[in-house]
Coordinates of C-alpha atoms in Angstrom, one line a residue:
X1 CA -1.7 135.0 -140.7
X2 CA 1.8 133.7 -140.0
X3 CA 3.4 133.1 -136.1
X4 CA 7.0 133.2 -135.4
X5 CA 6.8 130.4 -132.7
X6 CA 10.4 130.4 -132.1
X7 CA 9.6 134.1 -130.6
X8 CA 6.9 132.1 -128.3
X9 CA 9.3 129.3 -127.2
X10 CA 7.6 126.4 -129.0
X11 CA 9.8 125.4 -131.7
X12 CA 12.2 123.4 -128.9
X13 CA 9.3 122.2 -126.4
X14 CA 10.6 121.2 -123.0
X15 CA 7.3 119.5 -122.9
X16 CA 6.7 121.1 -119.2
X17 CA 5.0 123.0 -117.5
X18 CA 7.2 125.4 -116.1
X19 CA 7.3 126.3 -119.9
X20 CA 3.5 126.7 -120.3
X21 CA 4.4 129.0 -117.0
X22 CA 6.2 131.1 -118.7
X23 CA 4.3 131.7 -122.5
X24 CA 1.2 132.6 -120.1
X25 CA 3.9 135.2 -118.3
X26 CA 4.2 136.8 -121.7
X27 CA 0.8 136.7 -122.9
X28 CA -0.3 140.5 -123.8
X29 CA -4.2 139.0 -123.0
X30 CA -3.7 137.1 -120.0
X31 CA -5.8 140.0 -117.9
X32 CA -8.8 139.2 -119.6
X33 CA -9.4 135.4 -118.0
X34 CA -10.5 138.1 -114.9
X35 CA -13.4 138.8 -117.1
X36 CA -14.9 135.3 -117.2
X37 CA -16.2 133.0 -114.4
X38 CA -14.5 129.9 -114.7
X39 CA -15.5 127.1 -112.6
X40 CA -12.9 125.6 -110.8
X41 CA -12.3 121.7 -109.5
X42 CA -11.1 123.4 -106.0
X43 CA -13.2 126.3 -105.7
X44 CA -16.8 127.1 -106.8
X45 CA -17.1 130.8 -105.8
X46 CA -18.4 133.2 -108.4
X47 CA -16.5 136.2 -109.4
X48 CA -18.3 139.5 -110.2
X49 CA -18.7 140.2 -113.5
X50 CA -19.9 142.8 -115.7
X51 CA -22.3 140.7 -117.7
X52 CA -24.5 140.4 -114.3
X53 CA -24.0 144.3 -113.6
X54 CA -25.4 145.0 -117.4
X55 CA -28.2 142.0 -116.3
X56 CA -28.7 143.3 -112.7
X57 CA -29.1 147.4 -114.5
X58 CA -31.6 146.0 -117.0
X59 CA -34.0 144.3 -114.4
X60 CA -33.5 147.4 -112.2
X61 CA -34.7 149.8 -115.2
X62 CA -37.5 147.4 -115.6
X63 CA -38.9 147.8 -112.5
X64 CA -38.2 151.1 -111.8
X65 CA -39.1 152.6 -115.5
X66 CA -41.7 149.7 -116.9
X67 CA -42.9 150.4 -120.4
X68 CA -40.8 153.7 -120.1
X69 CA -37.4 151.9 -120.2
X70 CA -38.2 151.2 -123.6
X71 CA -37.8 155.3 -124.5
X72 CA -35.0 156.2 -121.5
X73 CA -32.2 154.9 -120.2
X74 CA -31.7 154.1 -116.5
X75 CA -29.7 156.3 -114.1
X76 CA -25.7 156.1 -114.3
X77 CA -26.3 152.7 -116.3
X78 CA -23.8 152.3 -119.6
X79 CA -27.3 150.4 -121.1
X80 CA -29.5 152.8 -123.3
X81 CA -33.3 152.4 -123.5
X82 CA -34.6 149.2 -124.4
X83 CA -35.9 150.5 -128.1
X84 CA -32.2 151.3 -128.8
X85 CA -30.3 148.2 -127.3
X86 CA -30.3 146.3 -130.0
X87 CA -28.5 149.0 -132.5
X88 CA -25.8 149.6 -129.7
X89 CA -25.0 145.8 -130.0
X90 CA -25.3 145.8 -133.6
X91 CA -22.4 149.2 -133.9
X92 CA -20.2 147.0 -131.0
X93 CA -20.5 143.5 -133.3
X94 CA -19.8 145.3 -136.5
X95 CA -16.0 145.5 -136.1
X96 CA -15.4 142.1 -134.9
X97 CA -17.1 140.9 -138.5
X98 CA -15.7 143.6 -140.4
X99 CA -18.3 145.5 -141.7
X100 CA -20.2 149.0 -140.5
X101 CA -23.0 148.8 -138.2
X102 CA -25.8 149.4 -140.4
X103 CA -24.6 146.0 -142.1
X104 CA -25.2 144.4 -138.8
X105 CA -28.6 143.5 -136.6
X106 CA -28.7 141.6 -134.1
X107 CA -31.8 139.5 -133.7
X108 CA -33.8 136.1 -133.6
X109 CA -31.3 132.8 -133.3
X110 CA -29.4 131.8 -136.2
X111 CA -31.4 128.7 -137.5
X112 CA -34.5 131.5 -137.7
X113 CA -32.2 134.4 -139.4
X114 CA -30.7 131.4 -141.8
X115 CA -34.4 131.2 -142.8
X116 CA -35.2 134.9 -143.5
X117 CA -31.9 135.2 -145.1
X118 CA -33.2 132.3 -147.5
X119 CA -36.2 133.9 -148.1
X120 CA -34.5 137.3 -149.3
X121 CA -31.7 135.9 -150.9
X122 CA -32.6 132.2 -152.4
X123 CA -34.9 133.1 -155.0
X124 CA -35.0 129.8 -157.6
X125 CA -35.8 130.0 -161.4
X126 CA -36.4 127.0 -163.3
X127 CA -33.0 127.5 -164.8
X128 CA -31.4 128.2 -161.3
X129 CA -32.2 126.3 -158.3
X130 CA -29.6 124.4 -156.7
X131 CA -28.3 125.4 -153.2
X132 CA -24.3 124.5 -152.8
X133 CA -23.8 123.6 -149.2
X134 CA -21.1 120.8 -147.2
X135 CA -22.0 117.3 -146.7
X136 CA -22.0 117.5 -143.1
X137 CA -23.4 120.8 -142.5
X138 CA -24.5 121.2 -139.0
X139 CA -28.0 119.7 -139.3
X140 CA -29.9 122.7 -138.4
X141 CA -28.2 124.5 -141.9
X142 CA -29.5 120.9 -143.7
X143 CA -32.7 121.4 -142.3
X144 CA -33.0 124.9 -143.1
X145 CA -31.9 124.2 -146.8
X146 CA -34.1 121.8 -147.6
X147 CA -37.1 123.0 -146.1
X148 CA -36.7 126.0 -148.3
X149 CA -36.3 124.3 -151.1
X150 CA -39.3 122.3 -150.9
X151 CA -41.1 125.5 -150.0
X152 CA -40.8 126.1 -153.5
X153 CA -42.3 123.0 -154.7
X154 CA -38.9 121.9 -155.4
X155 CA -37.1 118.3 -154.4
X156 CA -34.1 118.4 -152.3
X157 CA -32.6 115.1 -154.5
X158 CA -32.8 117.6 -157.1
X159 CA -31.7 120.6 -155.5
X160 CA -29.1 120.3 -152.8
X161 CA -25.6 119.6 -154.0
X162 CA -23.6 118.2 -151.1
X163 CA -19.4 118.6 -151.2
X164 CA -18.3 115.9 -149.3
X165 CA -14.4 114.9 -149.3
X166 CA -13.0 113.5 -152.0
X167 CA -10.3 111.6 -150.1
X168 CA -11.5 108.9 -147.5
X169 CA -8.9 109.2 -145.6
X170 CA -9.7 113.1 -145.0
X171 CA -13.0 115.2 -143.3
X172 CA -12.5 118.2 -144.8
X173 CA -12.8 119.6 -148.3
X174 CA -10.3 122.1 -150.4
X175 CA -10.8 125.2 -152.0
X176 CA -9.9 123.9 -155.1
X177 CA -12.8 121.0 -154.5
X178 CA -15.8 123.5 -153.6
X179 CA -14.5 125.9 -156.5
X180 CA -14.9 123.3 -158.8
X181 CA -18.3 121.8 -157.6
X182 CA -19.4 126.1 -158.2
X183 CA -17.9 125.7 -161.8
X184 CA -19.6 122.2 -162.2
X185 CA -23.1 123.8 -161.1
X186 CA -22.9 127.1 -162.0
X187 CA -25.6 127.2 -165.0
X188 CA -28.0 125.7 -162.4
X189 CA -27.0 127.0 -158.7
X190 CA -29.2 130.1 -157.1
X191 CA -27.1 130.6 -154.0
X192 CA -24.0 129.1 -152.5
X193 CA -24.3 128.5 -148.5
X194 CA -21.2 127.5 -146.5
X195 CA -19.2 127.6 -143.4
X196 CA -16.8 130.2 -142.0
X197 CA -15.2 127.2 -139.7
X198 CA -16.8 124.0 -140.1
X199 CA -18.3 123.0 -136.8
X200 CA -17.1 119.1 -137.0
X201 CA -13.4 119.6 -138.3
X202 CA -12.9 123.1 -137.5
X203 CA -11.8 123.7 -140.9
X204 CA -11.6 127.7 -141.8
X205 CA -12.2 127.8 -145.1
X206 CA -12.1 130.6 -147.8
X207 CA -14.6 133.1 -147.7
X208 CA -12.7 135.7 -149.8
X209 CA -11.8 133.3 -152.4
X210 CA -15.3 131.7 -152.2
X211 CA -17.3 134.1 -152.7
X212 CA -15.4 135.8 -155.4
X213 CA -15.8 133.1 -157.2
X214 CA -19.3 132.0 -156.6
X215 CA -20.2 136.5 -157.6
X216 CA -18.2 135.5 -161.3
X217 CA -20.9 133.2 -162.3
X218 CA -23.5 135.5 -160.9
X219 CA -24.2 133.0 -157.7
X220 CA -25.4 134.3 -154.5
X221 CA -23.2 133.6 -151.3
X222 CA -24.3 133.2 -147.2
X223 CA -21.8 132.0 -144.9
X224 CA -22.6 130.6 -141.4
X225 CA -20.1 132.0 -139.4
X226 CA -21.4 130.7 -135.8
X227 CA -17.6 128.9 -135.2
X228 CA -16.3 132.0 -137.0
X229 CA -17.5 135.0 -135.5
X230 CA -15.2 135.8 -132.5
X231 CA -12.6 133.6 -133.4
X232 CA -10.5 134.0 -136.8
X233 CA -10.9 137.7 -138.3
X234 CA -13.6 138.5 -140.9
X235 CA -14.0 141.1 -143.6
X236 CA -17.4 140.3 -144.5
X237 CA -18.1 143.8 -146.1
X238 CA -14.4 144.1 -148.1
X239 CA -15.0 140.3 -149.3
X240 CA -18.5 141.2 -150.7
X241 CA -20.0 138.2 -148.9
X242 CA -24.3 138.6 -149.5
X243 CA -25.3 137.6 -146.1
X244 CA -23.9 136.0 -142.8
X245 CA -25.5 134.8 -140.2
X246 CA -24.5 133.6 -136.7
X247 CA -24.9 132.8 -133.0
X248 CA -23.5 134.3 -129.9
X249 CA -23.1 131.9 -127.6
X250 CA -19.6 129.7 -128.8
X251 CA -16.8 132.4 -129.1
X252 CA -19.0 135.5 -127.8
X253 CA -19.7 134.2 -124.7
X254 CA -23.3 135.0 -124.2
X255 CA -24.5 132.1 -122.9
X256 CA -27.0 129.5 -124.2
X257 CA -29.5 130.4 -126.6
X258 CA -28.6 134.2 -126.4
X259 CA -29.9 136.2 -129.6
X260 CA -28.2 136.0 -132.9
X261 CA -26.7 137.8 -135.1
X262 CA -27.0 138.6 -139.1
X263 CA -24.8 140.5 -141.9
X264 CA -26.2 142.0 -144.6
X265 CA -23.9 143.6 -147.5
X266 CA -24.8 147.7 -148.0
X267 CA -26.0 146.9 -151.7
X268 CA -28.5 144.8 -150.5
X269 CA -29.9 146.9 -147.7
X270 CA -30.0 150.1 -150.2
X271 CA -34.0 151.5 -150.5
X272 CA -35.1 153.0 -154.0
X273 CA -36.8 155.7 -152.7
X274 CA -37.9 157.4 -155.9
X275 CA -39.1 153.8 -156.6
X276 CA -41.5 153.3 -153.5
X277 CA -42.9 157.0 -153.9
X278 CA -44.3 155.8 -157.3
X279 CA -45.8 152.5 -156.2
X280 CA -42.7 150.5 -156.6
X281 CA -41.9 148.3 -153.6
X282 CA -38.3 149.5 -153.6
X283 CA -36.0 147.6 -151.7
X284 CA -34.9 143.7 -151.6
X285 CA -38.1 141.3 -150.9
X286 CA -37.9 140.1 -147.1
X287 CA -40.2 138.4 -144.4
X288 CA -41.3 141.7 -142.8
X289 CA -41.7 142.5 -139.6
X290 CA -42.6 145.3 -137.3
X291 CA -39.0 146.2 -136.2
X292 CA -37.7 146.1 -139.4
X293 CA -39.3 149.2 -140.3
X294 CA -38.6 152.7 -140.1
X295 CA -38.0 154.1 -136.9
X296 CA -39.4 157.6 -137.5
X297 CA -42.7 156.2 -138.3
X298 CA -42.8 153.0 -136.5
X299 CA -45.3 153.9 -133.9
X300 CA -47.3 156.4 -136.1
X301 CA -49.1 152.1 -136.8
X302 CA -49.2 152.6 -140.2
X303 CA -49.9 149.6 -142.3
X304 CA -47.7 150.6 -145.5
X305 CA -43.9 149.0 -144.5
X306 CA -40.6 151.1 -145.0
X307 CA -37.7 149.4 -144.1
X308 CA -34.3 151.0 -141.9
X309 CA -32.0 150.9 -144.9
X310 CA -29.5 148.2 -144.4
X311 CA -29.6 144.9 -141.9
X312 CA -31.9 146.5 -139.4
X313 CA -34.7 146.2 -142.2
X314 CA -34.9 142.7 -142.3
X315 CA -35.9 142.5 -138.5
X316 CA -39.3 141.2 -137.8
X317 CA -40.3 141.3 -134.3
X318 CA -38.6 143.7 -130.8
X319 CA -35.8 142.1 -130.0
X320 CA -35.5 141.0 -126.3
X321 CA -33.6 143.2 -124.4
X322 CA -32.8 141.1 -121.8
X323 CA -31.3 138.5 -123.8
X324 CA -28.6 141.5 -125.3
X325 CA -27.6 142.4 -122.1
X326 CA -25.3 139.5 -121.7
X327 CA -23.8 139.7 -125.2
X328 CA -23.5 143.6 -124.7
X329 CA -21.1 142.5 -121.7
X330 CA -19.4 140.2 -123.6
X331 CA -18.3 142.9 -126.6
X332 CA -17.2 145.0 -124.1
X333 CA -14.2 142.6 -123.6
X334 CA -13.4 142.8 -127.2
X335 CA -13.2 146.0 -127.2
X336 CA -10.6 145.9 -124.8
X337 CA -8.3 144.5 -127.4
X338 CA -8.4 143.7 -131.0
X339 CA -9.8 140.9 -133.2
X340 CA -6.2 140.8 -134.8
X341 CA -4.5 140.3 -131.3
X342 CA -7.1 137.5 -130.3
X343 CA -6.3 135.5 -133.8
X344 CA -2.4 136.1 -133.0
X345 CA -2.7 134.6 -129.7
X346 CA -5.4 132.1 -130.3
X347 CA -2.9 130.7 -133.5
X348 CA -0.2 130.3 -131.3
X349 CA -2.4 128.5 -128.2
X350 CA -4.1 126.5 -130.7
X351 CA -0.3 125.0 -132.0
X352 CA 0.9 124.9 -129.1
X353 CA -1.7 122.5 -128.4
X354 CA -1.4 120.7 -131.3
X355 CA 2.5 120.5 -131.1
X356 CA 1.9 118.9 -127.2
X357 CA -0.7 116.0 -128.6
X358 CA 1.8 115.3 -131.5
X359 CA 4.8 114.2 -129.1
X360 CA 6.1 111.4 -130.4
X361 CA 5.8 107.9 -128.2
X362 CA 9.2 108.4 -127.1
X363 CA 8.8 111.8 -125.2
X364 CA 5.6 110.8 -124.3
X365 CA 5.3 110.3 -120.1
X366 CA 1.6 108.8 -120.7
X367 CA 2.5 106.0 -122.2
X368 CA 2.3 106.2 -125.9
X369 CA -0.9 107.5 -126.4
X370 CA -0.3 109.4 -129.5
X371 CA -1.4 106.1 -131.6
X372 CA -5.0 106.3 -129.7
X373 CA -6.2 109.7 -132.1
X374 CA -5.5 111.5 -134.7
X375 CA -6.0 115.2 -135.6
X376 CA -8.4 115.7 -138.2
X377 CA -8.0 119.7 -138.6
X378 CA -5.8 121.2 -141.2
X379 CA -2.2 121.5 -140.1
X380 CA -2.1 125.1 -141.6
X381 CA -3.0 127.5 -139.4
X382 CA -4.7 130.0 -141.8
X383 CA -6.9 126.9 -142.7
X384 CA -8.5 126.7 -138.9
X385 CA -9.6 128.6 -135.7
X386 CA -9.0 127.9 -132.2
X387 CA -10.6 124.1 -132.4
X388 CA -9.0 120.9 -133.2
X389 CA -11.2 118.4 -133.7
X390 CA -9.3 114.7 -132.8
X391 CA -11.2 111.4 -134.5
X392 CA -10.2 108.7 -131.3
X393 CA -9.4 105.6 -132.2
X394 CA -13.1 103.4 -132.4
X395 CA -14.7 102.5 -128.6
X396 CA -12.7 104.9 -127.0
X397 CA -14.8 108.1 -126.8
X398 CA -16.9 107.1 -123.3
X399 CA -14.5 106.1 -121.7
X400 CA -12.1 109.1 -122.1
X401 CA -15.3 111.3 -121.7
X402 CA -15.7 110.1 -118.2
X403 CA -12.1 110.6 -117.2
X404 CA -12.5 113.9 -118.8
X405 CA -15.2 115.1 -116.7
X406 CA -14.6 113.5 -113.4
X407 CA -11.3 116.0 -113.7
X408 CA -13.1 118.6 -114.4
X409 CA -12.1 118.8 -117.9
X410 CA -15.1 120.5 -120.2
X411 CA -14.4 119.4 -124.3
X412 CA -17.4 118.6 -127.0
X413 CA -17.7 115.7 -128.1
X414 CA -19.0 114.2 -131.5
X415 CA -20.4 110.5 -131.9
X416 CA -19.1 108.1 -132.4
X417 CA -15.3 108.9 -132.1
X418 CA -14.6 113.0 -132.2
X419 CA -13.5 115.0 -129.6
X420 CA -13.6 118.9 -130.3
X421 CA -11.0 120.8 -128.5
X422 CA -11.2 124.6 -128.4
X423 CA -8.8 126.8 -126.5
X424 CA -10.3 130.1 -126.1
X425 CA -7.5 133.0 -126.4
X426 CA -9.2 135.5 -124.2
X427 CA -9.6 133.2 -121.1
X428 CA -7.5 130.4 -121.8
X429 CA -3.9 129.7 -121.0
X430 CA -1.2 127.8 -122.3
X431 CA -1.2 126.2 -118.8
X432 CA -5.0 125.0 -119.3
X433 CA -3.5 123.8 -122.7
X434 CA -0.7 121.5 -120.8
X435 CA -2.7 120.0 -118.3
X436 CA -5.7 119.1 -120.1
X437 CA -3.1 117.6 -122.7
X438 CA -2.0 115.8 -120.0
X439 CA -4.9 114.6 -118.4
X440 CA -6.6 113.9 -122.1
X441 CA -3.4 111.4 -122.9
X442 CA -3.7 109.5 -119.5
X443 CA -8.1 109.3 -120.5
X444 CA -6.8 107.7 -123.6
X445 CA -4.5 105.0 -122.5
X446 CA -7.1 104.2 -119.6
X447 CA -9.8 103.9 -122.2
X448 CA -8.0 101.3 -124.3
X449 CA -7.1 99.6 -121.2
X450 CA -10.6 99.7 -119.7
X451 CA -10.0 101.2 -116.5
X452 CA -12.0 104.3 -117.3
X453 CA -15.7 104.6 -115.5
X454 CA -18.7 104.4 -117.0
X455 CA -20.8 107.4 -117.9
X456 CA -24.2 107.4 -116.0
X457 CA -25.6 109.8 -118.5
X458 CA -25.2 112.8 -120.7
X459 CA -22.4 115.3 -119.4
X460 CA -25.2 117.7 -118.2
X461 CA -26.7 115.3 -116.4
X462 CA -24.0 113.5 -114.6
X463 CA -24.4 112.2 -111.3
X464 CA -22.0 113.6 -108.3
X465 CA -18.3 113.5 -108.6
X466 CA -15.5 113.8 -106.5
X467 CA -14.4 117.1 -108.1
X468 CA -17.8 118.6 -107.3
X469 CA -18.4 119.4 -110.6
X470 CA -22.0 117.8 -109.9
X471 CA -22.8 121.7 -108.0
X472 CA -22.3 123.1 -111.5
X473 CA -24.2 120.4 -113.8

């Protein structure tokens, strides 16, 4: 998707914020940031929010309606009975993905749903039994890969085929690179597992073209879209992808650890009915669980398993209720605008921070700080989401980690020299975007100089600051 950013105001950047000022006067989502508690350096209050009402409505049915919440809702509450909950979610997260809600469940964490999704969908033969993933995957995808693998007696040396850059000088990886390595592996490959954004670079990468390719040699395709979901726009069901699986707590806002989500594509979720009523098991093999199955018959205890056709059938155990509460909150803001207008403004935020850390030295106030990083996401926009990931020049990262956070700045790092910046359309500004550039070049030329402070410990454990940013770690 293509921005005119001469209709924003960033092709001649005055470089000020009276500027920033005025793109966050003629942002369409600015009304959202009321949505979201933001901490503040100045002021710590808390502002009212509907995820605590939907949190605060489940605790009340729980005590007022006990095992009976599970079967009715509560009072004038928007939140329907607790054996329901997770459906609701599911129908809410189904457009933001692309697909139709019985594609969608939400359930479990994504590390857990990678794993069922494995054991459905990875299913080696002697002559196909390699997995195709990135060289860095997040670890918790490496994990997951090659303990499958050797759960079927097999050795990850053998099995795993890792895509890792072909060009020193770059972190992430083409199209044209992981289409290859499918060609190269295709006779021997059971199921191609990648990234939607890759968490270290923030590379977006292909999932149309990907997974077309991977179905013309007959390869099974998962995508782990946890930097994806809620951030660039999907069409999971329209691209054919097998399975997806994700988290809720980066771009959904739902807070850490909150429950998971999972895709599933209709053909896959189809039951063979006339199969299973003549012994046949009838639908795709799964890890089975209780609240996968049928809801008609699930508390008649039967012991013979009938899945809910589609996603919901490859749940295993009741979803917590609780824990959906929060991300039922958090869809409700998306539904208050569009995934296409968060991509439109999250493009342009997302340049117009890039464009600020590219200044040259000359119109640079800081100093010349510019030759301190680099940005290691793709330039094109339709090849990344919100993040930019910025490698720092080499001994630099805890010193410009303090300065961050002792001005209240909140960015993720990656050791030993990666700083990921993610500005989040519906409660960021193009203001937030100036001043932490700002502050973030200043960190930079402080580090090199070594006037930064020393960190006492982890961000979430720092010691006490004088931005009082202590009261919220």
């Amino acid at each position: 998707m293509a921005v005119d950013l001469a209709q924003k105001g960033l092709v001649h950047l005055t470089c000020s914020r009276d500027q920033a000022v005025a793109l966050d006067a003629s942002d369409t989502l600015r009304h959202l940031r009321s949505e979201f508690i933001i901490p503040t350096r100045d002021d710590l209050e808390r502002k009212t929010l509907s995820k605590r009402e939907r949190v605060a409505a489940h605790l009340e049915a729980w005590a007022t309606k006990g095992v009976f919440g599970h079967f009715r809702g509560y009072g004038d509450s928007e939140l329907p009975a607790f054996m329901h909950i997770d459906e609701v979610a599911a129908q809410r997260i189904a457009p933001i993905v692309g697909a139709s809600g019985s594609e969608v469940a939400v359930m479990e964490t994504l590390s857990a749903n990678l794993h069922l999704m494995m054991a459905s969908f990875y299913r080696p033969t002697k002559a196909r039994y390699k997995i195709i993933l990135e060289g860095k995957a997040f670890p918790s995808d490496h994990y997951a890969v090659e303990s499958q693998i050797r759960h079927h007696d097999l050795e990850p040396a053998d099995a795993m085929v890792l895509i890792e850059p072909t060009d020193g000088t770059q972190a992430t990886i083409s199209t044209s690179q992981i289409l290859s390595t499918i060609d190269e592996h295709a006779s021997t490959t059971a199921l191609v597992l990648l990234p939607g954004v890759q968490y270290y670079t923030g590379q977006y990468l292909d999932i149309a073209a990907t997974t077309a390719h991977a179905h013309s040699h007959g390869i099974t395709i998962g995508w782990d879209l946890a930097h994806a979901v809620g951030n660039v726009e999907l069409q999971l069901h329209d691209w054919e992808v097998d399975f997806a699986v994700w988290c809720s707590y980066k771009y959904l806002n739902s807070g850490p650890g909150a429950i998971a989500g999972l895709f599933v594509h209709e053909r896959h979720g189809q039951l063979d009915k006339a199969g299973m009523d003549s012994g046949k098991v009838g639908y795709r093999p799964r890890f089975s669980g209780w609240w996968g199955g049928d809801k008609a018959t699930r508390f008649q205890m039967g012991s013979e398993f009938v899945p809910i056709p589609g996603a919901a059938g490859f749940q295993v155990g009741n979803p917590c209720a609780l824990a959906i509460c929060p991300l039922l909150a958090s869809l409700e803001i998306f539904e208050m605008t569009s995934m296409s207008a968060v991509r439109q403004k999250s493009i342009t935020l997302t340049k117009y921070l890039e464009e600020l850390l590219q200044r040259s030295d000359a119109q640079d106030a800081t100093g010349g700080a510019t030759g301190l990083y680099r940005i290691i996401t793709p330039a094109n926009p339709a090849e990344r989401g919100a993040q930019l990931s910025m490698l720092l020049k080499p001994g630099l990262l805890e010193g410009v980690m303090a300065d961050l956070e002792a001005e209240g700045v909140v960015v993720d790092e990656r050791k030993p020299d990666v700083i990921r910046v993610a500005p989040a359309p519906l409660y960021n500004s193009f203001s937030d975007v100036w001043d932490f550039v700002e502050i973030f070049k200043r960190a930079c030329v402080r580090a090199e100089k070594g006037l930064t402070q020393h960190r006492e410990g982890p961000a979430a454990f720092a010691g006490i600051d004088k931005k009082g940013w202590s009261q919220i770690k």
